[in-house]
Amino acid sequence: MDKYNIHSDFEPYAKTTLPLNPLLLPILNKLIARSVNKFNSPEGVNVTKEVIAGYKDGTVELTIIEPDGIPKNAPCLIYIHGGAFVLKAAPSHIHWACEYALKAPCKVIFVDYRLAPKYAFPFGVEDCYAAFEWVCNHADALDIDKSRIAIGGDSAGGALAAAVTLMARDREAPPICFQMLLYPVTDARQTTESIKEFTDTPLWNSKLNKKMWELYLKNGVAAGKREYASPMEATSLKGLPNAYVEITEFDCLRDEGIHYAEALQKNGVEVEVYYTKGTIHGYDIAEKSEIVQESVTRRIEALRRAFK
């Protein structure tokens, strides 16, 4: 930790990294699912499940999180969790999704997309697009305002969220009103200075990042546009929704998040960039940290502005 001057709030994760061994992933995902099943939703939140059609005749489970008493025609955040495209949502993902629902306030549609390496690109991103399309088509039944549908995600979920905005534009779907990208994956080329620098940081580093792309793109990109995997490689970012982009300091993905925010701005997209200090990738797992609480407050403020 001292090598990078990482804040003491994240000391418990100093020796933690995510195992990306394909043989271990099914076991790890069962353990993660078990911990999520033990998660108790906070007071004032209703949680329901919906199973929808996904890519190539598959199915996708959605978790619908809504605060008590939210008015009809409510705004909606479609949230896509991180986990290197291969890991299920963690309890902290659900925890923060509930916070967004309560304090934005809005309905949150949490997407349980299918995972690599079994379901490599484009399964995950097409599942997420199917969730967006389903929300649009069922907006009336969900009491959601179709003009106030935002999308967000962290890490690999940020890549998926950004890709869905590109797909929605290209496929002439109803416009997404806002995108919230938290320490996002954006660039499969992996050539930035932070990729070169952060080879041994806690939780995530460039060695793991390389393995992630190998698993996610194991079948190549013939079945989908490369930019839907790697949004930084898009030929144009014009016509995309306004964005909030959160950057973590000691993170191999730091620079590609910054570069994506800058590219959006150059294409006429209004972007708020929040650069966190002393932080590591996935730092909001430390739910009680004041640094994390400040970041979550900023995310909620950004959502509230977008929904107005």
XYZ file of C-alpha atoms in Angstrom:
308
model
C 0.000 0.000 0.000
C 2.820 2.394 0.924
C 4.317 2.011 -2.557
C 1.345 3.838 -4.030
C 0.218 5.981 -1.067
C -3.195 4.309 -1.077
C -5.575 5.599 1.597
C -5.754 3.583 4.799
C -9.496 2.991 4.290
C -8.508 0.390 1.711
C -5.861 -1.339 3.815
C -8.023 -4.487 4.253
C -7.707 -5.102 0.506
C -3.943 -4.602 0.283
C -3.267 -8.251 -0.517
C -6.504 -9.003 -2.365
C -6.697 -9.717 -6.087
C -9.453 -11.258 -8.163
C -8.733 -14.825 -9.313
C -9.463 -15.196 -13.026
C -8.642 -18.874 -13.412
C -11.482 -20.297 -15.549
C -11.482 -23.483 -13.482
C -12.082 -21.525 -10.276
C -14.676 -19.082 -11.608
C -17.728 -21.387 -11.240
C -16.840 -22.040 -7.587
C -16.203 -18.378 -6.898
C -19.466 -17.343 -8.538
C -21.394 -19.831 -6.402
C -19.846 -18.290 -3.284
C -20.646 -14.778 -4.498
C -24.245 -15.756 -5.294
C -24.599 -17.253 -1.830
C -23.422 -14.027 -0.205
C -25.823 -11.968 -2.335
C -28.705 -14.246 -1.326
C -27.984 -13.344 2.291
C -28.178 -9.619 1.519
C -31.095 -7.889 3.262
C -32.568 -4.966 1.368
C -32.800 -1.754 3.393
C -36.107 -0.485 4.719
C -38.156 1.424 2.196
C -37.065 -0.643 -0.800
C -39.084 -3.230 -2.699
C -37.220 -5.864 -4.710
C -38.766 -8.058 -7.401
C -37.340 -10.333 -10.094
C -38.114 -10.633 -13.782
C -36.713 -13.082 -16.336
C -36.529 -11.791 -19.896
C -35.299 -13.041 -23.263
C -31.617 -12.445 -23.853
C -29.198 -12.931 -26.720
C -29.541 -16.052 -28.920
C -32.592 -17.480 -27.128
C -30.995 -17.213 -23.692
C -32.562 -15.659 -20.614
C -31.484 -12.767 -18.392
C -32.638 -12.154 -14.839
C -33.420 -8.582 -13.862
C -33.712 -7.358 -10.288
C -36.139 -4.433 -10.029
C -35.386 -2.190 -7.063
C -37.851 0.568 -6.234
C -38.328 2.799 -3.218
C -41.648 2.843 -1.374
C -44.009 5.545 -2.555
C -42.094 6.522 -5.674
C -44.464 8.437 -7.965
C -45.710 7.007 -11.215
C -43.777 7.877 -14.358
C -40.567 7.565 -12.353
C -37.007 7.846 -13.662
C -35.026 4.650 -14.081
C -31.398 3.604 -13.817
C -30.387 0.411 -15.601
C -27.344 -0.763 -13.656
C -24.687 -3.171 -14.947
C -22.289 -4.606 -12.395
C -18.555 -5.040 -12.809
C -16.516 -8.180 -12.311
C -14.157 -8.496 -15.287
C -17.023 -9.800 -17.474
C -16.663 -13.135 -15.633
C -17.884 -12.572 -12.055
C -21.380 -12.211 -10.667
C -22.562 -9.137 -8.785
C -21.249 -8.746 -5.252
C -23.304 -7.630 -2.218
C -21.739 -4.159 -2.463
C -23.191 -3.771 -5.964
C -26.692 -4.458 -4.645
C -26.079 -2.208 -1.632
C -25.225 0.793 -3.794
C -28.028 0.056 -6.244
C -30.450 0.333 -3.328
C -28.847 3.648 -2.331
C -29.342 5.029 -5.845
C -32.977 3.909 -5.812
C -33.671 5.519 -2.442
C -31.791 8.776 -2.870
C -31.954 9.659 -6.565
C -34.837 8.586 -6.232
C -35.521 6.211 -9.104
C -36.275 2.647 -10.046
C -33.156 0.581 -10.581
C -33.117 -2.321 -13.012
C -30.127 -4.484 -12.095
C -28.955 -6.755 -14.924
C -27.672 -10.282 -14.305
C -26.087 -10.722 -17.731
C -24.405 -13.955 -18.800
C -20.710 -14.226 -18.119
C -17.514 -15.072 -19.959
C -15.684 -17.286 -20.637
C -18.656 -19.572 -21.295
C -20.594 -16.669 -22.751
C -17.867 -14.552 -24.316
C -18.443 -11.351 -26.303
C -20.991 -10.396 -27.517
C -23.280 -12.339 -25.136
C -22.839 -10.020 -22.152
C -23.336 -6.766 -24.003
C -26.237 -8.106 -26.063
C -27.909 -9.313 -22.855
C -27.522 -5.818 -21.432
C -28.968 -4.290 -24.576
C -31.884 -6.736 -24.339
C -32.502 -5.466 -20.802
C -32.522 -1.857 -22.032
C -34.883 -2.748 -24.859
C -37.180 -4.619 -22.453
C -37.338 -1.625 -20.098
C -38.225 0.676 -23.003
C -40.919 -1.691 -24.257
C -42.413 -2.149 -20.770
C -42.017 1.412 -19.510
C -45.768 1.923 -19.096
C -46.251 -1.292 -17.138
C -43.225 -0.444 -14.983
C -44.488 3.134 -14.406
C -41.200 4.408 -15.848
C -40.759 7.631 -17.794
C -39.237 6.497 -21.092
C -37.524 9.882 -21.504
C -35.687 9.447 -18.185
C -33.940 6.098 -18.581
C -30.272 6.257 -17.588
C -27.632 3.553 -17.661
C -24.688 2.994 -15.378
C -22.010 0.519 -14.502
C -18.704 0.009 -12.737
C -15.497 -1.403 -14.208
C -16.466 -4.015 -16.835
C -20.053 -2.920 -16.213
C -18.943 0.557 -17.281
C -17.759 -0.889 -20.598
C -21.097 -2.637 -21.032
C -23.053 0.508 -20.137
C -21.016 2.634 -22.532
C -21.487 0.023 -25.252
C -25.248 -0.024 -24.772
C -25.334 3.754 -25.374
C -23.504 3.168 -28.672
C -25.871 0.343 -29.620
C -28.944 2.393 -28.744
C -27.699 5.219 -30.956
C -26.736 2.932 -33.836
C -29.972 0.918 -33.672
C -32.112 4.074 -33.398
C -33.614 3.008 -30.085
C -35.241 5.455 -27.658
C -32.512 7.793 -26.396
C -30.778 7.080 -23.096
C -30.838 10.229 -20.981
C -27.566 9.762 -19.055
C -24.631 7.415 -18.509
C -22.822 6.891 -15.195
C -19.454 5.205 -15.710
C -17.530 4.260 -12.569
C -13.808 3.501 -13.020
C -14.796 2.008 -16.393
C -13.106 -0.453 -18.679
C -13.066 1.251 -22.093
C -10.120 0.096 -24.201
C -9.104 -3.443 -25.170
C -5.836 -2.173 -26.673
C -4.319 -1.704 -23.173
C -1.635 0.799 -24.172
C -2.037 3.601 -21.609
C 0.570 4.766 -19.109
C -1.521 3.548 -16.165
C -1.699 0.070 -17.741
C 2.094 0.068 -17.899
C 2.491 1.456 -14.366
C 0.010 -0.456 -12.209
C 1.022 -4.090 -12.551
C 0.662 -5.012 -8.870
C -2.065 -2.837 -7.351
C -4.626 -4.387 -4.938
C -7.912 -5.822 -6.237
C -7.054 -5.117 -9.870
C -3.970 -4.612 -12.018
C -2.805 -4.726 -15.616
C -1.877 -8.430 -15.479
C -5.425 -9.318 -14.490
C -6.728 -6.843 -17.048
C -4.899 -8.700 -19.829
C -6.408 -11.994 -18.667
C -9.870 -10.415 -18.545
C -9.694 -9.409 -22.199
C -8.424 -12.853 -23.196
C -11.470 -14.447 -21.559
C -14.027 -11.908 -22.795
C -12.749 -11.831 -26.380
C -11.767 -15.494 -26.624
C -13.995 -15.888 -29.684
C -12.852 -12.638 -31.273
C -15.302 -9.942 -32.365
C -16.719 -11.454 -35.559
C -20.194 -11.693 -33.994
C -20.326 -8.007 -33.029
C -18.703 -4.628 -33.568
C -15.367 -4.310 -31.767
C -16.404 -0.925 -30.355
C -19.234 -2.677 -28.499
C -16.499 -4.488 -26.570
C -14.004 -1.630 -26.519
C -15.919 1.689 -26.612
C -12.735 3.770 -26.884
C -12.310 2.332 -30.388
C -15.646 3.707 -31.627
C -15.372 5.661 -34.875
C -17.621 8.355 -33.399
C -19.032 9.186 -29.977
C -21.401 11.835 -31.296
C -25.017 11.707 -30.192
C -24.356 9.885 -26.920
C -25.942 10.859 -23.595
C -24.324 13.179 -21.075
C -22.021 11.386 -18.672
C -20.587 11.181 -15.185
C -17.189 9.443 -15.236
C -15.481 8.479 -11.991
C -11.738 7.828 -11.943
C -9.669 5.967 -9.342
C -6.072 7.031 -8.734
C -4.062 3.824 -8.328
C -5.792 1.898 -11.080
C -4.489 0.437 -14.320
C -7.780 1.593 -15.901
C -7.340 5.190 -14.746
C -6.089 6.631 -18.028
C -8.567 4.891 -20.294
C -11.379 6.294 -18.164
C -9.894 9.778 -18.527
C -9.354 9.300 -22.257
C -12.937 8.143 -22.758
C -14.279 11.173 -20.889
C -12.115 13.450 -23.030
C -13.241 11.703 -26.215
C -16.890 12.147 -25.235
C -16.279 15.860 -24.609
C -14.564 16.270 -27.987
C -17.682 14.778 -29.578
C -19.956 17.331 -27.950
C -21.084 15.255 -24.966
C -21.351 17.025 -21.606
C -19.202 15.123 -19.101
C -18.578 15.489 -15.377
C -15.306 13.826 -14.346
C -14.705 13.029 -10.684
C -11.113 12.044 -9.921
C -10.870 10.268 -6.580
C -7.620 10.353 -4.587
C -5.890 7.561 -2.700
C -8.273 5.058 -4.243
C -7.934 1.668 -5.905
C -10.062 -0.021 -8.525
C -13.283 -1.297 -6.957
C -12.667 0.876 -3.886
C -16.378 1.283 -3.145
C -16.371 -2.227 -1.702
C -15.298 -0.353 1.476
C -18.863 0.802 2.080
C -18.184 2.732 5.319
C -15.240 4.756 3.990
C -15.806 8.527 3.992
C -14.116 8.682 0.600
C -16.605 6.157 -0.755
C -19.546 7.938 0.863
C -18.489 11.202 -0.783
C -18.247 9.490 -4.158
C -21.681 7.910 -3.803
C -23.139 11.295 -2.872
C -21.682 12.744 -6.067
C -23.095 9.883 -8.139
C -26.552 10.443 -6.679
C -26.341 14.193 -7.286
C -25.396 13.518 -10.903
C -28.372 11.186 -11.299
C -30.732 13.709 -9.706
C -29.581 16.409 -12.133
C -29.959 14.067 -15.090
C -33.459 13.029 -14.043
C -34.625 16.624 -13.676
